[in-house]
Amino acid sequence: MDDPSSYGRDARGAAATYARLAADRAETLTRAAALSREFDGIVAANALVAIDDEHDPEGGSTAFERAHVAALLARAREHLEELDQALERVERGQYGKCAGCGGTIPPERLEIRPATALCVRCARSDPRRSP
């Protein structure tokens, strides 16, 4: 793997970081497209038959399945937005700088959460975000 100490701090590190984020974005787009097709399939299948969703002999309810796929799709879309913002930060030379306090995000955090915009301290202080 790339040297995490160079994330966004020099041309080679920025190029490697950009490539990693772009690859993650492509994978996430593929996953979002598959989830969207799956969701559409669930909706279409339910429209064709009268299903007693609460007493499905197959086990889990189709409402749960639909909600589960919808949640996964929403998370994939959120991740795409985070990746787009991270790619912009790389282009501006701001990748690895905390959007909350302006400090440096540790390379270990960027290795685990490459799209993050916050250091651990700022992520913990924002209840809407997970560390």
Coordinates of N, CA and C in Angstrom, one line a residue:
M1 N 0.8 -1.2 0.0 CA 0.0 0.0 0.0 C 0.9 1.2 0.0
D2 N 0.3 2.4 -0.3 CA 1.0 3.6 -0.4 C 1.5 4.0 1.0
D3 N 2.6 4.8 1.0 CA 3.1 5.4 2.2 C 2.1 6.4 2.8
P4 N 1.4 6.0 3.9 CA 0.4 6.9 4.4 C 0.8 8.3 4.8
S5 N 2.1 8.4 5.1 CA 2.6 9.7 5.5 C 2.6 10.7 4.3
S6 N 2.5 10.2 3.1 CA 2.5 11.1 2.0 C 1.1 11.5 1.4
Y7 N 0.1 11.0 2.1 CA -1.3 11.3 1.6 C -1.5 12.8 1.4
G8 N -1.6 13.2 0.1 CA -1.9 14.6 -0.2 C -0.8 15.6 0.1
R9 N 0.3 15.1 0.5 CA 1.4 16.1 0.9 C 2.4 16.3 -0.1
D10 N 2.5 15.5 -1.2 CA 3.3 15.7 -2.3 C 2.6 15.2 -3.5
A11 N 3.2 15.5 -4.7 CA 2.5 15.1 -6.0 C 2.3 13.6 -6.1
R12 N 3.3 12.8 -5.7 CA 3.2 11.4 -5.8 C 2.1 10.9 -4.8
G13 N 2.2 11.4 -3.6 CA 1.2 11.0 -2.6 C -0.2 11.4 -3.0
A14 N -0.4 12.6 -3.5 CA -1.7 13.1 -4.0 C -2.2 12.3 -5.1
A15 N -1.3 11.9 -6.0 CA -1.8 11.1 -7.2 C -2.2 9.7 -6.7
A16 N -1.5 9.1 -5.8 CA -1.8 7.8 -5.3 C -3.1 7.9 -4.5
T17 N -3.3 8.9 -3.7 CA -4.5 9.1 -2.9 C -5.7 9.3 -3.8
Y18 N -5.5 10.1 -4.8 CA -6.6 10.4 -5.8 C -7.0 9.1 -6.5
A19 N -6.0 8.3 -6.9 CA -6.3 7.0 -7.6 C -7.1 6.0 -6.6
R20 N -6.7 6.0 -5.4 CA -7.4 5.1 -4.4 C -8.8 5.6 -4.2
L21 N -9.0 6.9 -4.0 CA -10.4 7.4 -3.9 C -11.2 7.2 -5.1
A22 N -10.6 7.4 -6.3 CA -11.4 7.2 -7.5 C -11.8 5.7 -7.7
A23 N -10.9 4.8 -7.3 CA -11.2 3.4 -7.4 C -12.4 3.0 -6.5
D24 N -12.3 3.6 -5.2 CA -13.4 3.4 -4.3 C -14.7 3.9 -4.8
R25 N -14.6 5.1 -5.5 CA -15.8 5.7 -6.1 C -16.4 4.8 -7.2
A26 N -15.6 4.3 -8.0 CA -16.0 3.4 -9.1 C -16.7 2.2 -8.5
E27 N -16.1 1.6 -7.5 CA -16.7 0.4 -6.8 C -18.1 0.8 -6.2
T28 N -18.1 1.9 -5.6 CA -19.4 2.4 -4.9 C -20.5 2.7 -5.9
L29 N -20.1 3.3 -7.1 CA -21.1 3.5 -8.1 C -21.6 2.2 -8.6
T30 N -20.8 1.2 -8.8 CA -21.2 -0.2 -9.2 C -22.2 -0.8 -8.2
R31 N -21.8 -0.7 -6.9 CA -22.7 -1.2 -5.8 C -24.0 -0.5 -5.8
A32 N -24.0 0.9 -6.0 CA -25.2 1.7 -5.9 C -26.1 1.3 -7.1
A33 N -25.5 1.1 -8.3 CA -26.3 0.7 -9.4 C -27.0 -0.7 -9.2
A34 N -26.2 -1.6 -8.6 CA -26.8 -3.0 -8.3 C -27.9 -2.9 -7.3
L35 N -27.7 -2.1 -6.3 CA -28.7 -1.9 -5.2 C -30.0 -1.3 -5.8
S36 N -29.8 -0.3 -6.7 CA -30.9 0.3 -7.3 C -31.7 -0.6 -8.1
R37 N -31.0 -1.5 -8.9 CA -31.7 -2.5 -9.7 C -32.4 -3.5 -8.8
E38 N -31.8 -3.9 -7.6 CA -32.4 -4.8 -6.7 C -33.7 -4.2 -6.1
F39 N -33.6 -2.9 -5.7 CA -34.7 -2.2 -5.1 C -35.9 -2.2 -6.1
D40 N -35.6 -1.8 -7.4 CA -36.6 -1.8 -8.4 C -37.2 -3.1 -8.6
G41 N -36.4 -4.2 -8.6 CA -36.9 -5.5 -8.7 C -37.9 -5.9 -7.6
I42 N -37.5 -5.5 -6.4 CA -38.4 -5.8 -5.2 C -39.8 -5.1 -5.4
V43 N -39.7 -3.9 -5.8 CA -40.9 -3.1 -6.0 C -41.7 -3.7 -7.1
A44 N -41.1 -4.0 -8.2 CA -41.8 -4.6 -9.4 C -42.4 -5.9 -9.0
A45 N -41.7 -6.8 -8.3 CA -42.2 -8.1 -7.9 C -43.4 -7.9 -7.0
N46 N -43.4 -7.0 -6.1 CA -44.5 -6.8 -5.2 C -45.7 -6.2 -5.9
A47 N -45.5 -5.5 -7.0 CA -46.6 -4.9 -7.7 C -47.4 -6.0 -8.6
L48 N -46.7 -7.1 -8.9 CA -47.3 -8.1 -9.7 C -48.1 -9.1 -9.0
V49 N -47.9 -9.3 -7.7 CA -48.6 -10.3 -6.9 C -49.2 -9.6 -5.6
A50 N -50.2 -10.2 -5.2 CA -50.8 -9.7 -3.9 C -50.1 -10.5 -2.8
I51 N -49.3 -9.8 -2.0 CA -48.5 -10.5 -1.0 C -49.1 -10.1 0.4
D52 N -49.2 -11.0 1.2 CA -49.5 -10.7 2.6 C -48.2 -10.6 3.3
D53 N -47.7 -9.3 3.3 CA -46.4 -9.0 3.7 C -46.1 -9.4 5.2
E54 N -47.1 -9.3 6.0 CA -47.0 -9.6 7.4 C -46.9 -11.1 7.7
H55 N -47.4 -11.9 6.8 CA -47.5 -13.4 7.0 C -46.9 -14.1 5.9
D56 N -45.7 -13.7 5.4 CA -45.0 -14.3 4.3 C -44.5 -15.7 4.7
P57 N -44.9 -16.7 4.0 CA -44.5 -18.1 4.4 C -43.0 -18.3 4.1
E58 N -42.4 -17.4 3.3 CA -41.0 -17.5 3.0 C -40.1 -17.0 4.2
G59 N -40.6 -16.3 5.1 CA -39.8 -15.8 6.2 C -40.0 -14.4 6.4
G60 N -38.9 -13.6 6.1 CA -38.8 -12.2 6.3 C -39.8 -11.4 5.4
S61 N -40.2 -10.3 5.8 CA -41.2 -9.5 5.1 C -40.6 -8.8 3.9
T62 N -41.3 -8.6 2.9 CA -40.8 -7.9 1.7 C -40.6 -6.4 2.1
A63 N -41.4 -5.9 3.0 CA -41.2 -4.5 3.5 C -39.8 -4.4 4.1
F64 N -39.4 -5.4 4.9 CA -38.1 -5.3 5.5 C -37.0 -5.4 4.5
E65 N -37.2 -6.2 3.5 CA -36.2 -6.4 2.4 C -36.1 -5.1 1.7
R66 N -37.2 -4.5 1.3 CA -37.2 -3.2 0.6 C -36.5 -2.1 1.4
A67 N -36.9 -2.0 2.7 CA -36.2 -1.0 3.6 C -34.7 -1.3 3.7
H68 N -34.4 -2.5 3.8 CA -32.9 -2.8 4.0 C -32.1 -2.4 2.7
V69 N -32.6 -2.7 1.6 CA -32.0 -2.4 0.3 C -32.0 -0.8 0.2
A70 N -33.1 -0.2 0.6 CA -33.1 1.3 0.5 C -32.1 1.9 1.4
A71 N -31.9 1.4 2.6 CA -30.9 1.9 3.5 C -29.5 1.7 3.0
L72 N -29.2 0.5 2.4 CA -27.9 0.3 1.8 C -27.6 1.2 0.6
L73 N -28.7 1.5 -0.2 CA -28.5 2.4 -1.3 C -28.3 3.8 -0.8
A74 N -29.0 4.2 0.2 CA -28.8 5.6 0.8 C -27.4 5.7 1.3
R75 N -26.9 4.7 2.0 CA -25.5 4.8 2.5 C -24.5 4.8 1.4
A76 N -24.7 4.1 0.3 CA -23.8 4.1 -0.9 C -23.8 5.5 -1.5
R77 N -25.0 6.2 -1.5 CA -25.0 7.5 -2.1 C -24.3 8.5 -1.2
E78 N -24.4 8.3 0.1 CA -23.7 9.2 1.1 C -22.2 9.0 0.9
H79 N -21.8 7.8 0.7 CA -20.4 7.5 0.6 C -19.8 8.1 -0.7
L80 N -20.6 8.1 -1.8 CA -20.2 8.8 -3.0 C -20.0 10.2 -2.8
E81 N -20.9 10.9 -2.1 CA -20.8 12.3 -1.8 C -19.5 12.5 -1.0
E82 N -19.2 11.7 0.0 CA -18.0 11.8 0.8 C -16.8 11.7 -0.1
L83 N -16.8 10.7 -1.0 CA -15.7 10.5 -1.9 C -15.5 11.7 -2.8
D84 N -16.6 12.2 -3.3 CA -16.4 13.4 -4.2 C -15.8 14.5 -3.5
Q85 N -16.2 14.7 -2.2 CA -15.6 15.8 -1.4 C -14.1 15.6 -1.1
A86 N -13.8 14.3 -0.9 CA -12.4 14.0 -0.6 C -11.6 14.2 -1.9
L87 N -12.1 13.8 -3.0 CA -11.4 14.0 -4.3 C -11.1 15.5 -4.5
E88 N -12.1 16.3 -4.2 CA -12.0 17.8 -4.3 C -10.9 18.3 -3.4
R89 N -10.8 17.7 -2.1 CA -9.8 18.2 -1.2 C -8.4 17.8 -1.7
V90 N -8.3 16.6 -2.3 CA -7.0 16.3 -2.9 C -6.6 17.3 -4.0
E91 N -7.5 17.6 -4.9 CA -7.3 18.6 -6.0 C -6.8 19.9 -5.4
R92 N -7.4 20.3 -4.3 CA -7.1 21.7 -3.7 C -5.9 21.6 -2.8
G93 N -5.4 20.4 -2.6 CA -4.2 20.3 -1.7 C -4.6 20.4 -0.2
Q94 N -5.9 20.1 0.1 CA -6.4 20.2 1.5 C -6.7 18.8 2.1
Y95 N -6.4 17.7 1.3 CA -6.6 16.4 1.8 C -5.7 16.1 3.0
G96 N -6.3 15.5 4.1 CA -5.6 15.2 5.3 C -5.6 16.3 6.3
K97 N -6.3 17.4 6.0 CA -6.5 18.5 6.9 C -7.9 18.5 7.4
C98 N -8.0 18.5 8.8 CA -9.3 18.4 9.4 C -10.2 19.6 9.1
A99 N -11.4 19.3 8.6 CA -12.4 20.4 8.3 C -12.9 21.0 9.6
G100 N -12.8 20.4 10.7 CA -13.3 20.9 12.0 C -12.3 21.8 12.7
C101 N -11.1 21.3 12.9 CA -10.1 22.1 13.7 C -9.0 22.6 12.9
G102 N -8.9 22.1 11.6 CA -7.8 22.6 10.8 C -6.5 21.8 11.0
G103 N -6.5 20.9 12.0 CA -5.3 20.1 12.2 C -5.1 19.0 11.2
T104 N -4.0 18.3 11.4 CA -3.7 17.2 10.4 C -4.4 15.9 10.9
I105 N -5.0 15.3 9.9 CA -5.7 14.0 10.2 C -4.6 13.0 10.2
P106 N -4.4 12.1 11.2 CA -3.4 11.1 11.2 C -3.4 10.2 10.1
P107 N -2.3 9.8 9.5 CA -2.3 8.9 8.3 C -3.0 7.6 8.6
E108 N -2.9 7.1 9.8 CA -3.6 5.9 10.2 C -5.1 6.0 10.0
R109 N -5.7 7.1 10.3 CA -7.1 7.4 10.2 C -7.4 7.4 8.7
L110 N -6.6 8.1 7.9 CA -6.8 8.2 6.5 C -6.7 6.8 5.8
E111 N -5.9 6.0 6.3 CA -5.7 4.6 5.8 C -7.0 3.8 6.0
I112 N -7.6 4.0 7.1 CA -8.9 3.3 7.5 C -10.1 4.0 6.9
R113 N -10.1 5.3 6.9 CA -11.3 6.0 6.4 C -10.8 7.1 5.4
P114 N -10.4 6.7 4.2 CA -9.8 7.6 3.3 C -10.7 8.8 2.9
A115 N -12.0 8.7 3.0 CA -12.8 9.9 2.6 C -13.1 10.8 3.8
T116 N -12.6 10.5 4.9 CA -12.9 11.4 6.1 C -12.4 12.8 5.9
A117 N -13.2 13.7 6.5 CA -12.8 15.1 6.5 C -12.5 15.6 7.9
L118 N -12.6 14.7 8.9 CA -12.5 15.1 10.3 C -11.4 14.2 11.0
C119 N -10.7 14.8 11.9 CA -9.8 14.0 12.8 C -10.7 13.3 13.8
V120 N -10.2 12.4 14.6 CA -11.0 11.6 15.5 C -11.7 12.5 16.6
R121 N -10.9 13.5 17.1 CA -11.5 14.4 18.1 C -12.7 15.1 17.6
C122 N -12.6 15.7 16.4 CA -13.7 16.4 15.8 C -14.9 15.5 15.4
A123 N -14.6 14.3 15.0 CA -15.6 13.4 14.6 C -16.4 12.9 15.9
R124 N -15.7 12.8 17.0 CA -16.4 12.4 18.2 C -17.2 13.5 18.8
S125 N -16.8 14.8 18.5 CA -17.6 15.9 19.0 C -18.8 16.2 18.2
D126 N -18.9 15.7 17.0 CA -20.0 15.9 16.1 C -21.0 14.7 16.2
P127 N -22.1 14.8 16.8 CA -23.0 13.6 17.1 C -23.6 13.1 15.8
R128 N -23.6 13.9 14.7 CA -24.1 13.4 13.4 C -23.1 12.5 12.7
R129 N -21.9 12.5 13.1 CA -20.8 11.8 12.4 C -20.3 10.6 13.3
S130 N -19.9 9.6 12.6 CA -19.2 8.5 13.4 C -17.7 8.6 13.3
P131 N -17.0 8.3 14.4 CA -15.6 8.4 14.4 C -15.0 7.5 13.3

